[in-house]
PDB file of C-alpha atoms in Angstrom:
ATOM      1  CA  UNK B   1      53.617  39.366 -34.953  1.00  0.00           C
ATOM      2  CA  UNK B   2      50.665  37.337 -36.389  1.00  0.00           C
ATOM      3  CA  UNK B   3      48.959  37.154 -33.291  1.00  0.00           C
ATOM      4  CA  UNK B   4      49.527  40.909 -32.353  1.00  0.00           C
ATOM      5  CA  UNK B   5      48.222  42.133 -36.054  1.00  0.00           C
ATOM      6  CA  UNK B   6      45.091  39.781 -35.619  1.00  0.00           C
ATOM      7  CA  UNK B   7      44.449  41.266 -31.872  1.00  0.00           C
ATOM      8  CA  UNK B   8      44.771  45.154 -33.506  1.00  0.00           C
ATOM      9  CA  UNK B   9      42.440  44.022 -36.209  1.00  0.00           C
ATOM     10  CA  UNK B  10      39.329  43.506 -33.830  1.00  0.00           C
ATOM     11  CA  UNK B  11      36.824  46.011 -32.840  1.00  0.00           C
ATOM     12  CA  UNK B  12      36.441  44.776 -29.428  1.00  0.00           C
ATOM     13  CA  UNK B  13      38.677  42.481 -26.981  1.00  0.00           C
ATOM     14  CA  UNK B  14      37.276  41.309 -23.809  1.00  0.00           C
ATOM     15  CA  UNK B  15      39.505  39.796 -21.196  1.00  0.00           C
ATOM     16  CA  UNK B  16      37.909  37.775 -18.280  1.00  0.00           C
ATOM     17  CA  UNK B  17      40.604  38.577 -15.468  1.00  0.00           C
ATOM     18  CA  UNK B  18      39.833  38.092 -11.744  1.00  0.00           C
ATOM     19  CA  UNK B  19      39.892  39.828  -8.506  1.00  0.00           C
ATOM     20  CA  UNK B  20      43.239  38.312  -7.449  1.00  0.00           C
ATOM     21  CA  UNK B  21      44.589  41.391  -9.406  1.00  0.00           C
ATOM     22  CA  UNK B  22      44.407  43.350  -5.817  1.00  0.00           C
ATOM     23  CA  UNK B  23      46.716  43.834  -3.035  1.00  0.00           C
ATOM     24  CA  UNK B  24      45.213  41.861  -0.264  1.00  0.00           C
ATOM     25  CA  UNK B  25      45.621  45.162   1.686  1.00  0.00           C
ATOM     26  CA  UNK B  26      42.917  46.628  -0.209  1.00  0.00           C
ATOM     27  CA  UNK B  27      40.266  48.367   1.791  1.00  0.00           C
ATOM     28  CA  UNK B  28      36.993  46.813   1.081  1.00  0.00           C
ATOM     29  CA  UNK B  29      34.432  48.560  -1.217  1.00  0.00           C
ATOM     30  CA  UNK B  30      37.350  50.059  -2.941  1.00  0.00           C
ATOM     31  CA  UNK B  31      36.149  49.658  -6.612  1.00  0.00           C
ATOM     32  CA  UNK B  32      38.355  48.559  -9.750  1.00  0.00           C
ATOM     33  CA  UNK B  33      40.515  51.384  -9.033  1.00  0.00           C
ATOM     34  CA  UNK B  34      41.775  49.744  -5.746  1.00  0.00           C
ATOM     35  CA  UNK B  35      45.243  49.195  -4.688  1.00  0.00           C
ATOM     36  CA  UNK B  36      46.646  46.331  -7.090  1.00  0.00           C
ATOM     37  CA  UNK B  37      48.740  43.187  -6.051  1.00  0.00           C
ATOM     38  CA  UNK B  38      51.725  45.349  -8.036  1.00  0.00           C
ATOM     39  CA  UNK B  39      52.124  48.789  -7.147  1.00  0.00           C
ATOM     40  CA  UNK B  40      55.052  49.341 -10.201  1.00  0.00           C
ATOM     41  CA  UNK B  41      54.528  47.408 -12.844  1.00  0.00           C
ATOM     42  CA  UNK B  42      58.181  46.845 -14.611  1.00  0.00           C
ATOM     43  CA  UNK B  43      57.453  44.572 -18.311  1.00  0.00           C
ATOM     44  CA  UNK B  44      61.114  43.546 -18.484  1.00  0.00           C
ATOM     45  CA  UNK B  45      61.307  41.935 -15.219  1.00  0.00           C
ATOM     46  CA  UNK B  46      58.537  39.277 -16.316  1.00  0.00           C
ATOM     47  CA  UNK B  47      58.775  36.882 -17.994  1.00  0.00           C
ATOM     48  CA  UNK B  48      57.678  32.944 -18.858  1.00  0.00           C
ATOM     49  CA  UNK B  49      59.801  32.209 -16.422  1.00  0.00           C
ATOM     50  CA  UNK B  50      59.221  34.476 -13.703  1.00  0.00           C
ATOM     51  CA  UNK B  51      58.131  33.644  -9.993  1.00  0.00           C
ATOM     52  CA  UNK B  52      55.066  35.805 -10.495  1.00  0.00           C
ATOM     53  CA  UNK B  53      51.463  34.747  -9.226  1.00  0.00           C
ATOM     54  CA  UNK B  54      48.117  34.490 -10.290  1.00  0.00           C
ATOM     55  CA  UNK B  55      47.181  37.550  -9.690  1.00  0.00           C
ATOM     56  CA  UNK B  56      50.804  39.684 -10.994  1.00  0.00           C
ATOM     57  CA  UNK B  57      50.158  38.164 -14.054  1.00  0.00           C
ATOM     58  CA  UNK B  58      46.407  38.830 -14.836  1.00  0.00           C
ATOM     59  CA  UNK B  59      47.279  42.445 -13.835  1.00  0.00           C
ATOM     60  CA  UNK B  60      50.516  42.609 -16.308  1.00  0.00           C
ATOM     61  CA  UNK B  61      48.493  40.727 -19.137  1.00  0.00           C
ATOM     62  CA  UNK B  62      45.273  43.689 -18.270  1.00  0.00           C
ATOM     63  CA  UNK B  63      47.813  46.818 -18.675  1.00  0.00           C
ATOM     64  CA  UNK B  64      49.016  45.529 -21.734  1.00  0.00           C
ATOM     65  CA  UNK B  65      45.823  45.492 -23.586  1.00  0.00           C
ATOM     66  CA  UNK B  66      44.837  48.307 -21.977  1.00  0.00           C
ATOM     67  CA  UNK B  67      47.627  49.915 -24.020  1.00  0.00           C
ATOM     68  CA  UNK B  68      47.424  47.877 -26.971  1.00  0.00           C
ATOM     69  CA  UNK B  69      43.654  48.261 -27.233  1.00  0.00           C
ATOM     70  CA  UNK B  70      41.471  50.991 -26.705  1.00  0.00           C
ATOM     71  CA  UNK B  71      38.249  48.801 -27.263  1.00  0.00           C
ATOM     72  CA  UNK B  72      38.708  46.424 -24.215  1.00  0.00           C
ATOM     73  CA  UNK B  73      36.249  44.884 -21.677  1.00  0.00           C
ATOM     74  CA  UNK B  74      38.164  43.759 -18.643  1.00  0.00           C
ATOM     75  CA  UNK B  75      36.176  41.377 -16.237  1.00  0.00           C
ATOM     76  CA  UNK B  76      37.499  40.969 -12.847  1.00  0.00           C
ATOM     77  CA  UNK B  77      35.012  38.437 -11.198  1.00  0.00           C
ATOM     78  CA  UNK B  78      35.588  36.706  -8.252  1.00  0.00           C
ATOM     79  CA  UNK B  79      35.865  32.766  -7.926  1.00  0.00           C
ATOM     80  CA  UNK B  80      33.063  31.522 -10.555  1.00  0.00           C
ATOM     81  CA  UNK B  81      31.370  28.464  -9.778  1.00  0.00           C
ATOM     82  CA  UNK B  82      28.444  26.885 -11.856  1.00  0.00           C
ATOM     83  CA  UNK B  83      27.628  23.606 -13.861  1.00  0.00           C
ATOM     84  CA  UNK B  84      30.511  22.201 -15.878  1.00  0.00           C
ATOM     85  CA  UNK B  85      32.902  23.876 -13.281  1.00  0.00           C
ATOM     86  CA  UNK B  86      36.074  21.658 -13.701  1.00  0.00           C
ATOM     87  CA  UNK B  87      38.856  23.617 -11.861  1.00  0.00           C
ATOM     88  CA  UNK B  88      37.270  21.749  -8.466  1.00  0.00           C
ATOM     89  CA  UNK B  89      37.441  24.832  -6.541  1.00  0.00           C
ATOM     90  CA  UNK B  90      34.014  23.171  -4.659  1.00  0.00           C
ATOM     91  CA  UNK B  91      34.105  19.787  -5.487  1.00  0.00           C
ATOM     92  CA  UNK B  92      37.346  18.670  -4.191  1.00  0.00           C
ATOM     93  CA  UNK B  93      35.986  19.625  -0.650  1.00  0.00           C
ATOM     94  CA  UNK B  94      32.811  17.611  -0.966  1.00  0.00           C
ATOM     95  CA  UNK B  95      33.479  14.730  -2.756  1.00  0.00           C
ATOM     96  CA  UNK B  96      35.737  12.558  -0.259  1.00  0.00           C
ATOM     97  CA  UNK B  97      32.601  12.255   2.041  1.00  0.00           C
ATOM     98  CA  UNK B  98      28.753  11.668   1.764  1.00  0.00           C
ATOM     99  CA  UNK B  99      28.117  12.805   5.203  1.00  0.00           C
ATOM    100  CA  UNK B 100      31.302  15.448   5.894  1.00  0.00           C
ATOM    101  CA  UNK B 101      32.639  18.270   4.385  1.00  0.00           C
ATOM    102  CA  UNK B 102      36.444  18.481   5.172  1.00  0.00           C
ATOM    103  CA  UNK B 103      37.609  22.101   5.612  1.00  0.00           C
ATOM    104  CA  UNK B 104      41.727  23.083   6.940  1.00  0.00           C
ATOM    105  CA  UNK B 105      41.313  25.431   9.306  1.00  0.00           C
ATOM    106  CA  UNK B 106      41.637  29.056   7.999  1.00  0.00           C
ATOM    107  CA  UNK B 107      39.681  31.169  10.248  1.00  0.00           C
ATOM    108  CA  UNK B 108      37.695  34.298   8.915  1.00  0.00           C
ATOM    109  CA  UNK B 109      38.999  33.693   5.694  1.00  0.00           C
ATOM    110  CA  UNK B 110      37.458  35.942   3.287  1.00  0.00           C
ATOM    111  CA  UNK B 111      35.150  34.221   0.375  1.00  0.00           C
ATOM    112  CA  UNK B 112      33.806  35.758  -2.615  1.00  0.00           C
ATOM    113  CA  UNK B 113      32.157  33.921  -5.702  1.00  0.00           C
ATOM    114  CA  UNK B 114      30.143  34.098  -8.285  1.00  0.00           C
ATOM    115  CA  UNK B 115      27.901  32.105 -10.883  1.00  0.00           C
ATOM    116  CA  UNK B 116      29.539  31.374 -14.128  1.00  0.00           C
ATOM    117  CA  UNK B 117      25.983  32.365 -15.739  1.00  0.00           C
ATOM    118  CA  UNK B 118      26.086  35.577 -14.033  1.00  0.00           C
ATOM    119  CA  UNK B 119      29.404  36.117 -15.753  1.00  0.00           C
ATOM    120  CA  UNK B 120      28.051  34.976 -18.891  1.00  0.00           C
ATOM    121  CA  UNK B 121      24.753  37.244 -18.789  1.00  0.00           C
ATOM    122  CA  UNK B 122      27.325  40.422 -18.076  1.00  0.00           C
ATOM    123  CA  UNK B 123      29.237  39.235 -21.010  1.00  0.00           C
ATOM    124  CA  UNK B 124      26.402  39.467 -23.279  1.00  0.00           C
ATOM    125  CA  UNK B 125      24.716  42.489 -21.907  1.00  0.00           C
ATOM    126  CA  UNK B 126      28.200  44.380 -21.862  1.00  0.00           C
ATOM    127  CA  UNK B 127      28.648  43.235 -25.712  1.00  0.00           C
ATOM    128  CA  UNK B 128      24.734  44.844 -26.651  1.00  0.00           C
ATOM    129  CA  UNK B 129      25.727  47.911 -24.938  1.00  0.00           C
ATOM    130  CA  UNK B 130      29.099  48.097 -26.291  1.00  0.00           C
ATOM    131  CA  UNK B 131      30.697  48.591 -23.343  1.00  0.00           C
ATOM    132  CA  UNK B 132      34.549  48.696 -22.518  1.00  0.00           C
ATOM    133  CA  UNK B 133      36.576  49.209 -19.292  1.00  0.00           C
ATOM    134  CA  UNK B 134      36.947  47.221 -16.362  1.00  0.00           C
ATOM    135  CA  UNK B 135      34.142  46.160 -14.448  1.00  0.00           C
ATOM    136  CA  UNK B 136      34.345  44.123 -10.960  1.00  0.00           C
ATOM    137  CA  UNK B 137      31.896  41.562 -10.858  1.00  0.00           C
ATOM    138  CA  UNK B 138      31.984  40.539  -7.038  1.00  0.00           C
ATOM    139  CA  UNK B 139      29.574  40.974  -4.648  1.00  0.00           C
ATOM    140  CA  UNK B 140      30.061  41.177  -0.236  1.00  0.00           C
ATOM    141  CA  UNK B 141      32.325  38.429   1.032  1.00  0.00           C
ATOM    142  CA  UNK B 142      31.508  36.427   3.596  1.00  0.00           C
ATOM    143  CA  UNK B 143      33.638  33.809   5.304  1.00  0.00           C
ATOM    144  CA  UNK B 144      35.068  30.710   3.708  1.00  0.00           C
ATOM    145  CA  UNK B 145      33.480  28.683   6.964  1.00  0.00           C
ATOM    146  CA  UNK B 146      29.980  30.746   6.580  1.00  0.00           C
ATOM    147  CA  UNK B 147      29.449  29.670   3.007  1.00  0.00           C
ATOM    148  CA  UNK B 148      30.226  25.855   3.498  1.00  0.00           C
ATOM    149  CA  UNK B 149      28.030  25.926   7.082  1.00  0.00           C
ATOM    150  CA  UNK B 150      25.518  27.082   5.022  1.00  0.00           C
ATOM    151  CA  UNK B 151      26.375  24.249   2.054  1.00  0.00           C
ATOM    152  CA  UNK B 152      26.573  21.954   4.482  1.00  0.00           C
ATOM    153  CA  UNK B 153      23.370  22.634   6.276  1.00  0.00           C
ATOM    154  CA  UNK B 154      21.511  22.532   2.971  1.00  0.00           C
ATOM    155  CA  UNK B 155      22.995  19.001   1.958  1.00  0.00           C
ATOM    156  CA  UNK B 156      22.353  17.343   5.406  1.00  0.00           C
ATOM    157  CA  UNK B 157      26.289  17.369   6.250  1.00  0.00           C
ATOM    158  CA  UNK B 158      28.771  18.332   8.595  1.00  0.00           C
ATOM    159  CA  UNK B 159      31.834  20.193   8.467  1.00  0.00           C
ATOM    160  CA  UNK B 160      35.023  18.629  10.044  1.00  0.00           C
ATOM    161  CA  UNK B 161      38.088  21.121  10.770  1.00  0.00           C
ATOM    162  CA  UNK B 162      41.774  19.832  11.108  1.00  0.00           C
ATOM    163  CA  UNK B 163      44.947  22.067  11.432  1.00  0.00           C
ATOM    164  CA  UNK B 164      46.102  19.918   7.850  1.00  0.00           C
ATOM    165  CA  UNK B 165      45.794  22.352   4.887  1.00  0.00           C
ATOM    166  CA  UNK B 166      46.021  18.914   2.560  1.00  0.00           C
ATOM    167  CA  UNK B 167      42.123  17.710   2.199  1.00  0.00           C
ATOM    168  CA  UNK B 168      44.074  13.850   1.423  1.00  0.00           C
ATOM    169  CA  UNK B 169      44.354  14.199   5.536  1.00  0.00           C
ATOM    170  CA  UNK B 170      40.812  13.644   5.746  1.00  0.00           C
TER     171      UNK B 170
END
């Protein structure tokens, strides 16, 4: 109760969510009104102890401020990478070798990301302008294997495929 009278006391809530909040059958371009990961959200089927993903639970945790709050910013941005960037989303591929870059195979899969300052500059320009909704922040995809050919050709390194989705086969 603490925690819910505290939340209902502020004058604006922002929520940094993520793009895994859509169905992966989403047609591209779609905007933040795009088919989500659940089509009928049910709050008394989740729980702590729920199967639920990543993305089922960002969702669930966005429609329940939406209706607790009316003052909320909702971020969905897409993986953020930048300096200080300790969930080793990028650095677990490049730091078992100097000279390779270890990828599993996972042809044309889709890759979107953005800058953790970019995030950070929306942040504050959405707080000047007192802005609330949800807001994508995601840009084209490309593939997983463009982005690290073109990492790769800027370090001086190659990439090496395998059929092994665990990088410790490397």
């Amino acid at each position: 109760d603490l925690i819910y009278s505290k939340l209902l006391q502020c004058d604006q809530y922002i929520y940094i969510s993520s793009v895994s909040v859509y169905s992966p059958k989403v047609p591209k371009n779609s905007g933040e009104g795009g088919l989500k990961i659940i089509s009928n959200p049910n709050f008394s089927s989740y729980g702590i102890e729920s199967d639920y993903n990543y993305g089922e639970l960002k969702y669930l945790t966005e429609l329940n401020l939406l209706q607790l709050l009316q003052r909320t910013l909702i971020i969905r941005p897409a993986i953020m990478l930048g300096k200080f960037d300790y969930t080793n989303r990028l650095s677990r591929y490049l730091s078992n070798s100097p000279i390779n870059i270890p990828l599993p195979r996972l042809p044309d899969m889709p890759f979107q990301y953005i800058d953790a300052l970019d995030v950070a500059n929306f942040i504050v320009g959405a707080i000047k302008q007192d802005l609330s909704g949800v807001f994508n922040l995601a840009g084209d995809s490309i593939s997983r294997d463009e982005f690290f050919s073109i990492f790769a050709k800027v370090q001086g390194r190659k990439i090496i495929e395998s059929d092994s989705k665990n990088l410790s086969d490397f």
